[in-house]
Amino acid sequence: MIQTVLSTLIEVVVPLSVPIIAGALIERFQRLDTKPLLTLYLYFLSPAIILDTLAHAKISFGDIYLTAAFTLLNLLFLWGTASGISRIMKFSAPDQAGLTLVSVLTNSANYGIPLVLLAFGQAGLDKASVYIIGQMLIINTLGVYFAARSHFSVKNAVKSVLSLPAIYAAVLALLLRGFNWHLPAELDKGISMAAGAYSPVVLAILGAQMMKVVRMPSLTGERSVFWTGMAVRMLLAPLLALGVLTLLGITGTLRFVLLILASMPVAVNSVILAERFSASPTFVSRCILWTTLGSFLVLPVLIALVSGE
C-alpha cells in the first residue's frame, strides 16, 4: 500500500506540481497578472479541451445518465451537510454561505482534468468530461445562489451560463457525435493542440492564486468555520461520494474517476463568488489553499486505494 501511494505521488503529483510551483514562483517574484491568462483559459483553452474530449470520448449514454445522477445526488447531500452543520454550529449567514461554497464546489476542471489524465489516461478523461461540464453549470447557477440567496437572479444565472464558451463547445461536440460528423482534419488537429496547452497553463494559474492567498492577512475571528470547511471537503466529501456511488451501483473506471473528482480541493471560482457577495472570502480563500496542499497527500492515497480494488 505504501509503495503504491509513493508510486502515485511520484507519477501523478510530481508532474502536476511542476507548473503549480512555477506559477507560484512567478507570482512571488514577478507579480504575475493572471487576468489575461484567466481570459485565455475561459474563452479558448477550456472550450478547446471540452470539444476535443467530448468529440472523441468513448462514453456511453448509460455513463452519461449515471454521471448526471451522481452529480445531482452528491450535490444534494453536500448541500444538506453544510446547511445542517451551519445550524448546529450557529454560523453567521456569511459563514454559512462560505461553508456551502467550500463543501459543494470542487476544482474538477483546472486541477481535476490533468490529474485524471495522468492517473487514469484518456479513458479516465473521457469518463470525467460529463461531470466536469456539470460542475461548470453548477458553479455558474447554484454557486451564485449559495453565495448570496438574496441577490440570486435566475435571469442572471442563465445569462452567466450562456456566456460560457465551454457550454457551446459541449453542444457542438454532442451534435458531432449525434450525427456522426467530423471536423476537418486540420481544424481538429489545431483544437487538439490547444487542448494540450490546457493543463500547464491552468495549473500555473492555480499556483499563482495559491501564492496570493499566502500573502493574505491571517484569519481573524472564529476559526471553527475554517476547520469545519476543511473537514467537510477533505474527509466527509469522499465518504459521501463513495456512499452515493455505491447507492447508484456505479462500478469500474467511472466509479474511480467520479470518486477522485468529488474529492478534489475547493474550486478557485468559489472565492470569486465569495468576494462578490461577501460570503466570508478570507475563509474560502484559505480553504482553497489548504485543501489544495492537502490534496497532494490525500489524493494519492485515494488513487492507490481505487487502483487496488
PDB file of C-alpha atoms in Angstrom:
ATOM      1  CA  MET A   1       0.000   0.000   0.000  1.00  0.00           C
ATOM      2  CA  ILE A   2       2.734   2.480   0.975  1.00  0.00           C
ATOM      3  CA  GLN A   3       4.656   1.599  -2.170  1.00  0.00           C
ATOM      4  CA  THR A   4       1.547   2.225  -4.303  1.00  0.00           C
ATOM      5  CA  VAL A   5       0.958   5.614  -2.645  1.00  0.00           C
ATOM      6  CA  LEU A   6       4.580   6.641  -3.184  1.00  0.00           C
ATOM      7  CA  SER A   7       4.421   5.479  -6.787  1.00  0.00           C
ATOM      8  CA  THR A   8       1.252   7.511  -7.361  1.00  0.00           C
ATOM      9  CA  LEU A   9       2.823  10.503  -5.629  1.00  0.00           C
ATOM     10  CA  ILE A  10       5.820  10.372  -7.961  1.00  0.00           C
ATOM     11  CA  GLU A  11       3.976   9.532 -11.177  1.00  0.00           C
ATOM     12  CA  VAL A  12       0.973  11.841 -10.732  1.00  0.00           C
ATOM     13  CA  VAL A  13       1.537  14.561  -8.135  1.00  0.00           C
ATOM     14  CA  VAL A  14       5.145  15.435  -9.025  1.00  0.00           C
ATOM     15  CA  PRO A  15       4.344  16.205 -12.687  1.00  0.00           C
ATOM     16  CA  LEU A  16       1.343  18.282 -11.588  1.00  0.00           C
ATOM     17  CA  SER A  17       3.420  20.195  -9.059  1.00  0.00           C
ATOM     18  CA  VAL A  18       5.902  21.500 -11.669  1.00  0.00           C
ATOM     19  CA  PRO A  19       3.581  24.076 -13.321  1.00  0.00           C
ATOM     20  CA  ILE A  20       1.949  24.852  -9.949  1.00  0.00           C
ATOM     21  CA  ILE A  21       5.318  25.668  -8.375  1.00  0.00           C
ATOM     22  CA  ALA A  22       6.328  27.632 -11.484  1.00  0.00           C
ATOM     23  CA  GLY A  23       3.178  29.744 -11.248  1.00  0.00           C
ATOM     24  CA  ALA A  24       3.719  30.317  -7.524  1.00  0.00           C
ATOM     25  CA  LEU A  25       7.347  31.402  -8.047  1.00  0.00           C
ATOM     26  CA  ILE A  26       6.466  33.755 -10.900  1.00  0.00           C
ATOM     27  CA  GLU A  27       3.760  35.333  -8.750  1.00  0.00           C
ATOM     28  CA  ARG A  28       6.166  35.596  -5.812  1.00  0.00           C
ATOM     29  CA  PHE A  29       8.973  37.337  -7.698  1.00  0.00           C
ATOM     30  CA  GLN A  30       7.284  38.909 -10.733  1.00  0.00           C
ATOM     31  CA  ARG A  31       3.701  39.546  -9.512  1.00  0.00           C
ATOM     32  CA  LEU A  32       2.067  37.521 -12.278  1.00  0.00           C
ATOM     33  CA  ASP A  33      -1.058  39.158 -13.700  1.00  0.00           C
ATOM     34  CA  THR A  34      -3.435  36.212 -14.018  1.00  0.00           C
ATOM     35  CA  LYS A  35      -6.372  38.118 -15.554  1.00  0.00           C
ATOM     36  CA  PRO A  36      -5.192  37.719 -19.193  1.00  0.00           C
ATOM     37  CA  LEU A  37      -4.411  34.055 -18.501  1.00  0.00           C
ATOM     38  CA  LEU A  38      -7.860  33.542 -16.976  1.00  0.00           C
ATOM     39  CA  THR A  39      -9.393  35.062 -20.110  1.00  0.00           C
ATOM     40  CA  LEU A  40      -7.281  32.701 -22.243  1.00  0.00           C
ATOM     41  CA  TYR A  41      -8.363  29.760 -20.074  1.00  0.00           C
ATOM     42  CA  LEU A  42     -12.057  30.657 -20.051  1.00  0.00           C
ATOM     43  CA  TYR A  43     -12.554  31.631 -23.691  1.00  0.00           C
ATOM     44  CA  PHE A  44     -10.057  29.424 -25.524  1.00  0.00           C
ATOM     45  CA  LEU A  45      -8.380  26.588 -23.638  1.00  0.00           C
ATOM     46  CA  SER A  46     -11.449  25.410 -21.711  1.00  0.00           C
ATOM     47  CA  PRO A  47     -13.770  25.113 -24.743  1.00  0.00           C
ATOM     48  CA  ALA A  48     -10.910  23.547 -26.719  1.00  0.00           C
ATOM     49  CA  ILE A  49     -10.352  20.707 -24.258  1.00  0.00           C
ATOM     50  CA  ILE A  50     -14.098  20.171 -23.755  1.00  0.00           C
ATOM     51  CA  LEU A  51     -14.696  19.972 -27.519  1.00  0.00           C
ATOM     52  CA  ASP A  52     -11.653  17.769 -28.095  1.00  0.00           C
ATOM     53  CA  THR A  53     -12.529  15.401 -25.238  1.00  0.00           C
ATOM     54  CA  LEU A  54     -16.280  15.097 -25.841  1.00  0.00           C
ATOM     55  CA  ALA A  55     -15.958  14.790 -29.614  1.00  0.00           C
ATOM     56  CA  HIS A  56     -13.619  11.812 -29.264  1.00  0.00           C
ATOM     57  CA  ALA A  57     -14.724  10.442 -25.886  1.00  0.00           C
ATOM     58  CA  LYS A  58     -15.591   6.779 -25.654  1.00  0.00           C
ATOM     59  CA  ILE A  59     -18.516   7.164 -23.273  1.00  0.00           C
ATOM     60  CA  SER A  60     -21.941   5.522 -23.382  1.00  0.00           C
ATOM     61  CA  PHE A  61     -25.330   7.106 -22.708  1.00  0.00           C
ATOM     62  CA  GLY A  62     -25.505   4.888 -19.626  1.00  0.00           C
ATOM     63  CA  ASP A  63     -22.362   6.514 -18.277  1.00  0.00           C
ATOM     64  CA  ILE A  64     -23.831   9.951 -19.025  1.00  0.00           C
ATOM     65  CA  TYR A  65     -27.012   9.084 -17.128  1.00  0.00           C
ATOM     66  CA  LEU A  66     -25.131   7.668 -14.131  1.00  0.00           C
ATOM     67  CA  THR A  67     -22.771  10.652 -14.021  1.00  0.00           C
ATOM     68  CA  ALA A  68     -25.693  13.098 -14.057  1.00  0.00           C
ATOM     69  CA  ALA A  69     -27.464  11.149 -11.297  1.00  0.00           C
ATOM     70  CA  PHE A  70     -24.301  11.050  -9.180  1.00  0.00           C
ATOM     71  CA  THR A  71     -23.670  14.777  -9.668  1.00  0.00           C
ATOM     72  CA  LEU A  72     -27.169  15.739  -8.512  1.00  0.00           C
ATOM     73  CA  LEU A  73     -27.358  13.336  -5.558  1.00  0.00           C
ATOM     74  CA  ASN A  74     -23.879  14.198  -4.334  1.00  0.00           C
ATOM     75  CA  LEU A  75     -24.705  17.905  -4.616  1.00  0.00           C
ATOM     76  CA  LEU A  76     -27.844  17.475  -2.514  1.00  0.00           C
ATOM     77  CA  PHE A  77     -26.019  15.501   0.194  1.00  0.00           C
ATOM     78  CA  LEU A  78     -23.175  18.051   0.432  1.00  0.00           C
ATOM     79  CA  TRP A  79     -25.596  20.966   0.466  1.00  0.00           C
ATOM     80  CA  GLY A  80     -27.642  19.336   3.210  1.00  0.00           C
ATOM     81  CA  THR A  81     -24.500  18.535   5.214  1.00  0.00           C
ATOM     82  CA  ALA A  82     -23.247  22.126   5.034  1.00  0.00           C
ATOM     83  CA  SER A  83     -26.656  23.524   5.988  1.00  0.00           C
ATOM     84  CA  GLY A  84     -27.088  21.103   8.881  1.00  0.00           C
ATOM     85  CA  ILE A  85     -23.633  21.745  10.322  1.00  0.00           C
ATOM     86  CA  SER A  86     -24.105  25.515   9.977  1.00  0.00           C
ATOM     87  CA  ARG A  87     -27.307  25.387  12.009  1.00  0.00           C
ATOM     88  CA  ILE A  88     -25.797  23.148  14.684  1.00  0.00           C
ATOM     89  CA  MET A  89     -22.671  25.327  14.963  1.00  0.00           C
ATOM     90  CA  LYS A  90     -24.765  28.530  14.708  1.00  0.00           C
ATOM     91  CA  PHE A  91     -22.584  30.039  11.991  1.00  0.00           C
ATOM     92  CA  SER A  92     -23.394  33.514  10.709  1.00  0.00           C
ATOM     93  CA  ALA A  93     -25.102  33.908   7.332  1.00  0.00           C
ATOM     94  CA  PRO A  94     -21.822  34.824   5.524  1.00  0.00           C
ATOM     95  CA  ASP A  95     -20.011  31.867   7.123  1.00  0.00           C
ATOM     96  CA  GLN A  96     -22.859  29.527   6.200  1.00  0.00           C
ATOM     97  CA  ALA A  97     -22.695  30.722   2.594  1.00  0.00           C
ATOM     98  CA  GLY A  98     -18.909  30.288   2.587  1.00  0.00           C
ATOM     99  CA  LEU A  99     -19.141  26.790   4.063  1.00  0.00           C
ATOM    100  CA  THR A 100     -21.643  25.783   1.387  1.00  0.00           C
ATOM    101  CA  LEU A 101     -19.312  27.019  -1.366  1.00  0.00           C
ATOM    102  CA  VAL A 102     -16.383  25.143   0.180  1.00  0.00           C
ATOM    103  CA  SER A 103     -18.420  21.952   0.548  1.00  0.00           C
ATOM    104  CA  VAL A 104     -20.089  21.859  -2.872  1.00  0.00           C
ATOM    105  CA  LEU A 105     -17.778  23.480  -5.440  1.00  0.00           C
ATOM    106  CA  THR A 106     -14.738  21.408  -6.409  1.00  0.00           C
ATOM    107  CA  ASN A 107     -11.701  22.204  -8.535  1.00  0.00           C
ATOM    108  CA  SER A 108     -12.585  19.470 -11.017  1.00  0.00           C
ATOM    109  CA  ALA A 109     -11.658  21.412 -14.155  1.00  0.00           C
ATOM    110  CA  ASN A 110      -8.257  23.085 -13.869  1.00  0.00           C
ATOM    111  CA  TYR A 111      -6.895  20.549 -11.336  1.00  0.00           C
ATOM    112  CA  GLY A 112      -9.100  17.533 -11.980  1.00  0.00           C
ATOM    113  CA  ILE A 113      -8.566  17.265 -15.744  1.00  0.00           C
ATOM    114  CA  PRO A 114      -4.756  16.921 -15.656  1.00  0.00           C
ATOM    115  CA  LEU A 115      -4.927  14.716 -12.541  1.00  0.00           C
ATOM    116  CA  VAL A 116      -7.401  12.284 -14.115  1.00  0.00           C
ATOM    117  CA  LEU A 117      -5.432  12.255 -17.360  1.00  0.00           C
ATOM    118  CA  LEU A 118      -2.219  11.334 -15.548  1.00  0.00           C
ATOM    119  CA  ALA A 119      -3.827   8.837 -13.179  1.00  0.00           C
ATOM    120  CA  PHE A 120      -6.317   7.081 -15.489  1.00  0.00           C
ATOM    121  CA  GLY A 121      -5.274   8.024 -19.026  1.00  0.00           C
ATOM    122  CA  GLN A 122      -7.525   9.148 -21.866  1.00  0.00           C
ATOM    123  CA  ALA A 123     -10.197   6.599 -20.911  1.00  0.00           C
ATOM    124  CA  GLY A 124     -10.473   8.251 -17.497  1.00  0.00           C
ATOM    125  CA  LEU A 125     -10.690  11.723 -19.017  1.00  0.00           C
ATOM    126  CA  ASP A 126     -13.472  10.529 -21.310  1.00  0.00           C
ATOM    127  CA  LYS A 127     -15.454   9.386 -18.271  1.00  0.00           C
ATOM    128  CA  ALA A 128     -14.712  12.650 -16.425  1.00  0.00           C
ATOM    129  CA  SER A 129     -15.918  15.016 -19.155  1.00  0.00           C
ATOM    130  CA  VAL A 130     -19.635  14.919 -18.304  1.00  0.00           C
ATOM    131  CA  TYR A 131     -19.032  15.521 -14.578  1.00  0.00           C
ATOM    132  CA  ILE A 132     -16.712  18.460 -15.321  1.00  0.00           C
ATOM    133  CA  ILE A 133     -19.284  20.140 -17.554  1.00  0.00           C
ATOM    134  CA  GLY A 134     -21.867  19.591 -14.820  1.00  0.00           C
ATOM    135  CA  GLN A 135     -19.599  21.347 -12.317  1.00  0.00           C
ATOM    136  CA  MET A 136     -19.242  24.317 -14.681  1.00  0.00           C
ATOM    137  CA  LEU A 137     -23.028  24.610 -14.791  1.00  0.00           C
ATOM    138  CA  ILE A 138     -23.353  24.282 -11.011  1.00  0.00           C
ATOM    139  CA  ILE A 139     -20.738  26.970 -10.298  1.00  0.00           C
ATOM    140  CA  ASN A 140     -22.468  29.481 -12.561  1.00  0.00           C
ATOM    141  CA  THR A 141     -26.016  28.774 -11.364  1.00  0.00           C
ATOM    142  CA  LEU A 142     -26.322  27.221  -7.918  1.00  0.00           C
ATOM    143  CA  GLY A 143     -22.918  28.631  -6.946  1.00  0.00           C
ATOM    144  CA  VAL A 144     -24.350  32.130  -7.258  1.00  0.00           C
ATOM    145  CA  TYR A 145     -27.395  31.047  -5.237  1.00  0.00           C
ATOM    146  CA  PHE A 146     -25.252  29.544  -2.471  1.00  0.00           C
ATOM    147  CA  ALA A 147     -23.095  32.671  -2.234  1.00  0.00           C
ATOM    148  CA  ALA A 148     -25.961  35.142  -1.929  1.00  0.00           C
ATOM    149  CA  ARG A 149     -29.524  33.889  -1.913  1.00  0.00           C
ATOM    150  CA  SER A 150     -30.912  37.420  -1.538  1.00  0.00           C
ATOM    151  CA  HIS A 151     -29.000  38.527  -4.653  1.00  0.00           C
ATOM    152  CA  PHE A 152     -29.773  35.449  -6.717  1.00  0.00           C
ATOM    153  CA  SER A 153     -31.482  36.001 -10.059  1.00  0.00           C
ATOM    154  CA  VAL A 154     -32.494  33.165 -12.360  1.00  0.00           C
ATOM    155  CA  LYS A 155     -32.115  35.521 -15.313  1.00  0.00           C
ATOM    156  CA  ASN A 156     -28.551  36.458 -14.348  1.00  0.00           C
ATOM    157  CA  ALA A 157     -27.665  32.826 -13.624  1.00  0.00           C
ATOM    158  CA  VAL A 158     -28.882  31.717 -17.072  1.00  0.00           C
ATOM    159  CA  LYS A 159     -27.056  34.665 -18.638  1.00  0.00           C
ATOM    160  CA  SER A 160     -23.882  33.617 -16.820  1.00  0.00           C
ATOM    161  CA  VAL A 161     -24.144  30.060 -18.126  1.00  0.00           C
ATOM    162  CA  LEU A 162     -24.835  31.220 -21.680  1.00  0.00           C
ATOM    163  CA  SER A 163     -21.702  33.381 -21.550  1.00  0.00           C
ATOM    164  CA  LEU A 164     -19.501  30.287 -21.096  1.00  0.00           C
ATOM    165  CA  PRO A 165     -17.860  29.240 -24.388  1.00  0.00           C
ATOM    166  CA  ALA A 166     -17.343  25.750 -22.934  1.00  0.00           C
ATOM    167  CA  ILE A 167     -21.118  25.188 -22.986  1.00  0.00           C
ATOM    168  CA  TYR A 168     -21.270  25.863 -26.731  1.00  0.00           C
ATOM    169  CA  ALA A 169     -18.232  23.651 -27.258  1.00  0.00           C
ATOM    170  CA  ALA A 170     -20.072  20.858 -25.424  1.00  0.00           C
ATOM    171  CA  VAL A 171     -23.191  21.352 -27.559  1.00  0.00           C
ATOM    172  CA  LEU A 172     -21.097  21.275 -30.745  1.00  0.00           C
ATOM    173  CA  ALA A 173     -19.352  18.097 -29.596  1.00  0.00           C
ATOM    174  CA  LEU A 174     -22.695  16.416 -28.861  1.00  0.00           C
ATOM    175  CA  LEU A 175     -24.009  17.401 -32.302  1.00  0.00           C
ATOM    176  CA  LEU A 176     -20.897  15.978 -33.931  1.00  0.00           C
ATOM    177  CA  ARG A 177     -21.326  12.719 -32.042  1.00  0.00           C
ATOM    178  CA  GLY A 178     -25.097  12.546 -32.582  1.00  0.00           C
ATOM    179  CA  PHE A 179     -24.914  12.975 -36.359  1.00  0.00           C
ATOM    180  CA  ASN A 180     -21.577  11.165 -36.724  1.00  0.00           C
ATOM    181  CA  TRP A 181     -19.987  14.281 -38.194  1.00  0.00           C
ATOM    182  CA  HIS A 182     -16.283  15.101 -38.069  1.00  0.00           C
ATOM    183  CA  LEU A 183     -14.370  18.344 -38.096  1.00  0.00           C
ATOM    184  CA  PRO A 184     -11.851  18.870 -40.909  1.00  0.00           C
ATOM    185  CA  ALA A 185      -8.617  17.103 -40.006  1.00  0.00           C
ATOM    186  CA  GLU A 186      -6.584  20.326 -39.920  1.00  0.00           C
ATOM    187  CA  LEU A 187      -9.090  22.081 -37.637  1.00  0.00           C
ATOM    188  CA  ASP A 188      -9.329  19.034 -35.392  1.00  0.00           C
ATOM    189  CA  LYS A 189      -5.537  18.949 -35.083  1.00  0.00           C
ATOM    190  CA  GLY A 190      -5.457  22.635 -34.111  1.00  0.00           C
ATOM    191  CA  ILE A 191      -8.103  22.134 -31.421  1.00  0.00           C
ATOM    192  CA  SER A 192      -6.211  19.136 -30.049  1.00  0.00           C
ATOM    193  CA  MET A 193      -3.042  21.238 -29.916  1.00  0.00           C
ATOM    194  CA  ALA A 194      -4.865  23.949 -27.950  1.00  0.00           C
ATOM    195  CA  ALA A 195      -6.317  21.303 -25.619  1.00  0.00           C
ATOM    196  CA  GLY A 196      -2.775  20.101 -24.923  1.00  0.00           C
ATOM    197  CA  ALA A 197      -1.871  23.557 -23.603  1.00  0.00           C
ATOM    198  CA  TYR A 198      -4.743  23.496 -21.090  1.00  0.00           C
ATOM    199  CA  SER A 199      -3.094  21.668 -18.198  1.00  0.00           C
ATOM    200  CA  PRO A 200       0.199  23.590 -17.821  1.00  0.00           C
ATOM    201  CA  VAL A 201      -1.489  26.988 -18.172  1.00  0.00           C
ATOM    202  CA  VAL A 202      -4.313  26.410 -15.683  1.00  0.00           C
ATOM    203  CA  LEU A 203      -2.011  24.728 -13.159  1.00  0.00           C
ATOM    204  CA  ALA A 204       0.364  27.703 -13.333  1.00  0.00           C
ATOM    205  CA  ILE A 205      -2.640  29.984 -12.692  1.00  0.00           C
ATOM    206  CA  LEU A 206      -3.572  27.812  -9.701  1.00  0.00           C
ATOM    207  CA  GLY A 207      -0.038  28.147  -8.300  1.00  0.00           C
ATOM    208  CA  ALA A 208      -0.131  31.931  -8.677  1.00  0.00           C
ATOM    209  CA  GLN A 209      -3.519  32.143  -6.981  1.00  0.00           C
ATOM    210  CA  MET A 210      -2.292  29.999  -4.091  1.00  0.00           C
ATOM    211  CA  MET A 211       0.674  32.334  -3.595  1.00  0.00           C
ATOM    212  CA  LYS A 212      -1.708  35.305  -3.473  1.00  0.00           C
ATOM    213  CA  VAL A 213      -3.661  33.583  -0.718  1.00  0.00           C
ATOM    214  CA  VAL A 214      -0.448  33.034   1.278  1.00  0.00           C
ATOM    215  CA  ARG A 215       0.095  36.793   1.338  1.00  0.00           C
ATOM    216  CA  MET A 216      -3.393  37.486   2.665  1.00  0.00           C
ATOM    217  CA  PRO A 217      -3.776  38.640   6.298  1.00  0.00           C
ATOM    218  CA  SER A 218      -4.267  35.990   8.952  1.00  0.00           C
ATOM    219  CA  LEU A 219      -7.730  34.599   9.513  1.00  0.00           C
ATOM    220  CA  THR A 220      -9.471  36.594  12.214  1.00  0.00           C
ATOM    221  CA  GLY A 221     -12.434  35.760  14.404  1.00  0.00           C
ATOM    222  CA  GLU A 222     -13.881  32.317  14.975  1.00  0.00           C
ATOM    223  CA  ARG A 223     -11.685  29.581  13.467  1.00  0.00           C
ATOM    224  CA  SER A 224     -14.237  26.804  13.850  1.00  0.00           C
ATOM    225  CA  VAL A 225     -15.768  27.524  10.447  1.00  0.00           C
ATOM    226  CA  PHE A 226     -12.349  27.081   8.791  1.00  0.00           C
ATOM    227  CA  TRP A 227     -11.699  23.684  10.379  1.00  0.00           C
ATOM    228  CA  THR A 228     -15.282  22.647   9.653  1.00  0.00           C
ATOM    229  CA  GLY A 229     -14.818  23.517   5.985  1.00  0.00           C
ATOM    230  CA  MET A 230     -11.563  21.578   5.860  1.00  0.00           C
ATOM    231  CA  ALA A 231     -13.162  18.532   7.479  1.00  0.00           C
ATOM    232  CA  VAL A 232     -16.166  18.542   5.131  1.00  0.00           C
ATOM    233  CA  ARG A 233     -14.112  18.920   1.933  1.00  0.00           C
ATOM    234  CA  MET A 234     -11.213  16.614   2.868  1.00  0.00           C
ATOM    235  CA  LEU A 235     -12.957  13.905   4.914  1.00  0.00           C
ATOM    236  CA  LEU A 236     -16.741  13.926   4.577  1.00  0.00           C
ATOM    237  CA  ALA A 237     -16.875  14.670   0.834  1.00  0.00           C
ATOM    238  CA  PRO A 238     -15.016  11.473  -0.216  1.00  0.00           C
ATOM    239  CA  LEU A 239     -17.129   9.369   2.164  1.00  0.00           C
ATOM    240  CA  LEU A 240     -20.399  10.857   0.911  1.00  0.00           C
ATOM    241  CA  ALA A 241     -19.282  10.385  -2.698  1.00  0.00           C
ATOM    242  CA  LEU A 242     -18.424   6.745  -2.000  1.00  0.00           C
ATOM    243  CA  GLY A 243     -21.864   6.236  -0.474  1.00  0.00           C
ATOM    244  CA  VAL A 244     -23.631   7.758  -3.489  1.00  0.00           C
ATOM    245  CA  LEU A 245     -21.550   5.695  -5.916  1.00  0.00           C
ATOM    246  CA  THR A 246     -22.473   2.529  -4.019  1.00  0.00           C
ATOM    247  CA  LEU A 247     -26.145   3.563  -3.892  1.00  0.00           C
ATOM    248  CA  LEU A 248     -26.232   4.032  -7.676  1.00  0.00           C
ATOM    249  CA  GLY A 249     -24.262   0.835  -8.312  1.00  0.00           C
ATOM    250  CA  ILE A 250     -21.554   2.636 -10.286  1.00  0.00           C
ATOM    251  CA  THR A 251     -18.502   0.447 -10.869  1.00  0.00           C
ATOM    252  CA  GLY A 252     -15.283   0.295 -12.857  1.00  0.00           C
ATOM    253  CA  THR A 253     -13.346   3.266 -14.187  1.00  0.00           C
ATOM    254  CA  LEU A 254     -16.364   5.576 -13.919  1.00  0.00           C
ATOM    255  CA  ARG A 255     -16.585   4.858 -10.177  1.00  0.00           C
ATOM    256  CA  PHE A 256     -12.893   5.595  -9.641  1.00  0.00           C
ATOM    257  CA  VAL A 257     -12.925   8.809 -11.686  1.00  0.00           C
ATOM    258  CA  LEU A 258     -16.070  10.222 -10.039  1.00  0.00           C
ATOM    259  CA  LEU A 259     -14.736   9.450  -6.563  1.00  0.00           C
ATOM    260  CA  ILE A 260     -11.488  11.310  -7.286  1.00  0.00           C
ATOM    261  CA  LEU A 261     -13.255  14.299  -8.875  1.00  0.00           C
ATOM    262  CA  ALA A 262     -15.717  14.553  -5.979  1.00  0.00           C
ATOM    263  CA  SER A 263     -12.748  14.591  -3.569  1.00  0.00           C
ATOM    264  CA  MET A 264     -10.988  17.499  -5.291  1.00  0.00           C
ATOM    265  CA  PRO A 265      -9.999  20.598  -3.295  1.00  0.00           C
ATOM    266  CA  VAL A 266     -12.190  23.711  -3.199  1.00  0.00           C
ATOM    267  CA  ALA A 267     -12.861  25.341  -6.579  1.00  0.00           C
ATOM    268  CA  VAL A 268     -10.894  28.530  -7.234  1.00  0.00           C
ATOM    269  CA  ASN A 269     -14.075  30.094  -8.657  1.00  0.00           C
ATOM    270  CA  SER A 270     -15.695  29.894  -5.226  1.00  0.00           C
ATOM    271  CA  VAL A 271     -13.570  32.762  -3.881  1.00  0.00           C
ATOM    272  CA  ILE A 272     -14.750  34.957  -6.760  1.00  0.00           C
ATOM    273  CA  LEU A 273     -18.337  34.330  -5.680  1.00  0.00           C
ATOM    274  CA  ALA A 274     -17.421  34.772  -2.010  1.00  0.00           C
ATOM    275  CA  GLU A 275     -15.800  38.146  -2.666  1.00  0.00           C
ATOM    276  CA  ARG A 276     -18.638  39.358  -4.855  1.00  0.00           C
ATOM    277  CA  PHE A 277     -21.351  38.510  -2.326  1.00  0.00           C
ATOM    278  CA  SER A 278     -19.395  38.857   0.970  1.00  0.00           C
ATOM    279  CA  ALA A 279     -19.608  35.146   1.779  1.00  0.00           C
ATOM    280  CA  SER A 280     -16.548  35.022   4.080  1.00  0.00           C
ATOM    281  CA  PRO A 281     -13.969  35.369   1.252  1.00  0.00           C
ATOM    282  CA  THR A 282     -10.950  35.102   3.593  1.00  0.00           C
ATOM    283  CA  PHE A 283     -12.207  31.793   4.980  1.00  0.00           C
ATOM    284  CA  VAL A 284     -12.957  30.478   1.473  1.00  0.00           C
ATOM    285  CA  SER A 285      -9.534  31.591   0.177  1.00  0.00           C
ATOM    286  CA  ARG A 286      -7.695  29.795   2.951  1.00  0.00           C
ATOM    287  CA  CYS A 287      -9.725  26.644   2.391  1.00  0.00           C
ATOM    288  CA  ILE A 288      -8.710  26.743  -1.283  1.00  0.00           C
ATOM    289  CA  LEU A 289      -5.045  26.963  -0.301  1.00  0.00           C
ATOM    290  CA  TRP A 290      -5.032  24.280   2.389  1.00  0.00           C
ATOM    291  CA  THR A 291      -7.345  21.799   0.662  1.00  0.00           C
ATOM    292  CA  THR A 292      -5.140  22.068  -2.440  1.00  0.00           C
ATOM    293  CA  LEU A 293      -1.994  21.445  -0.393  1.00  0.00           C
ATOM    294  CA  GLY A 294      -3.711  18.640   1.500  1.00  0.00           C
ATOM    295  CA  SER A 295      -4.837  17.040  -1.747  1.00  0.00           C
ATOM    296  CA  PHE A 296      -1.205  16.340  -2.644  1.00  0.00           C
ATOM    297  CA  LEU A 297      -1.276  13.743   0.148  1.00  0.00           C
ATOM    298  CA  VAL A 298      -4.947  12.688   0.227  1.00  0.00           C
ATOM    299  CA  LEU A 299      -5.496  12.133  -3.494  1.00  0.00           C
ATOM    300  CA  PRO A 300      -2.528   9.763  -3.991  1.00  0.00           C
ATOM    301  CA  VAL A 301      -3.932   7.623  -1.167  1.00  0.00           C
ATOM    302  CA  LEU A 302      -7.385   7.599  -2.782  1.00  0.00           C
ATOM    303  CA  ILE A 303      -5.932   6.775  -6.200  1.00  0.00           C
ATOM    304  CA  ALA A 304      -3.885   3.971  -4.682  1.00  0.00           C
ATOM    305  CA  LEU A 305      -6.979   2.599  -2.920  1.00  0.00           C
ATOM    306  CA  VAL A 306      -9.175   2.599  -6.015  1.00  0.00           C
ATOM    307  CA  SER A 307      -6.374   1.180  -8.121  1.00  0.00           C
ATOM    308  CA  GLY A 308      -6.158  -1.750  -5.714  1.00  0.00           C
ATOM    309  CA  GLU A 309      -9.864  -2.592  -5.946  1.00  0.00           C
TER     310      GLU A 309
END
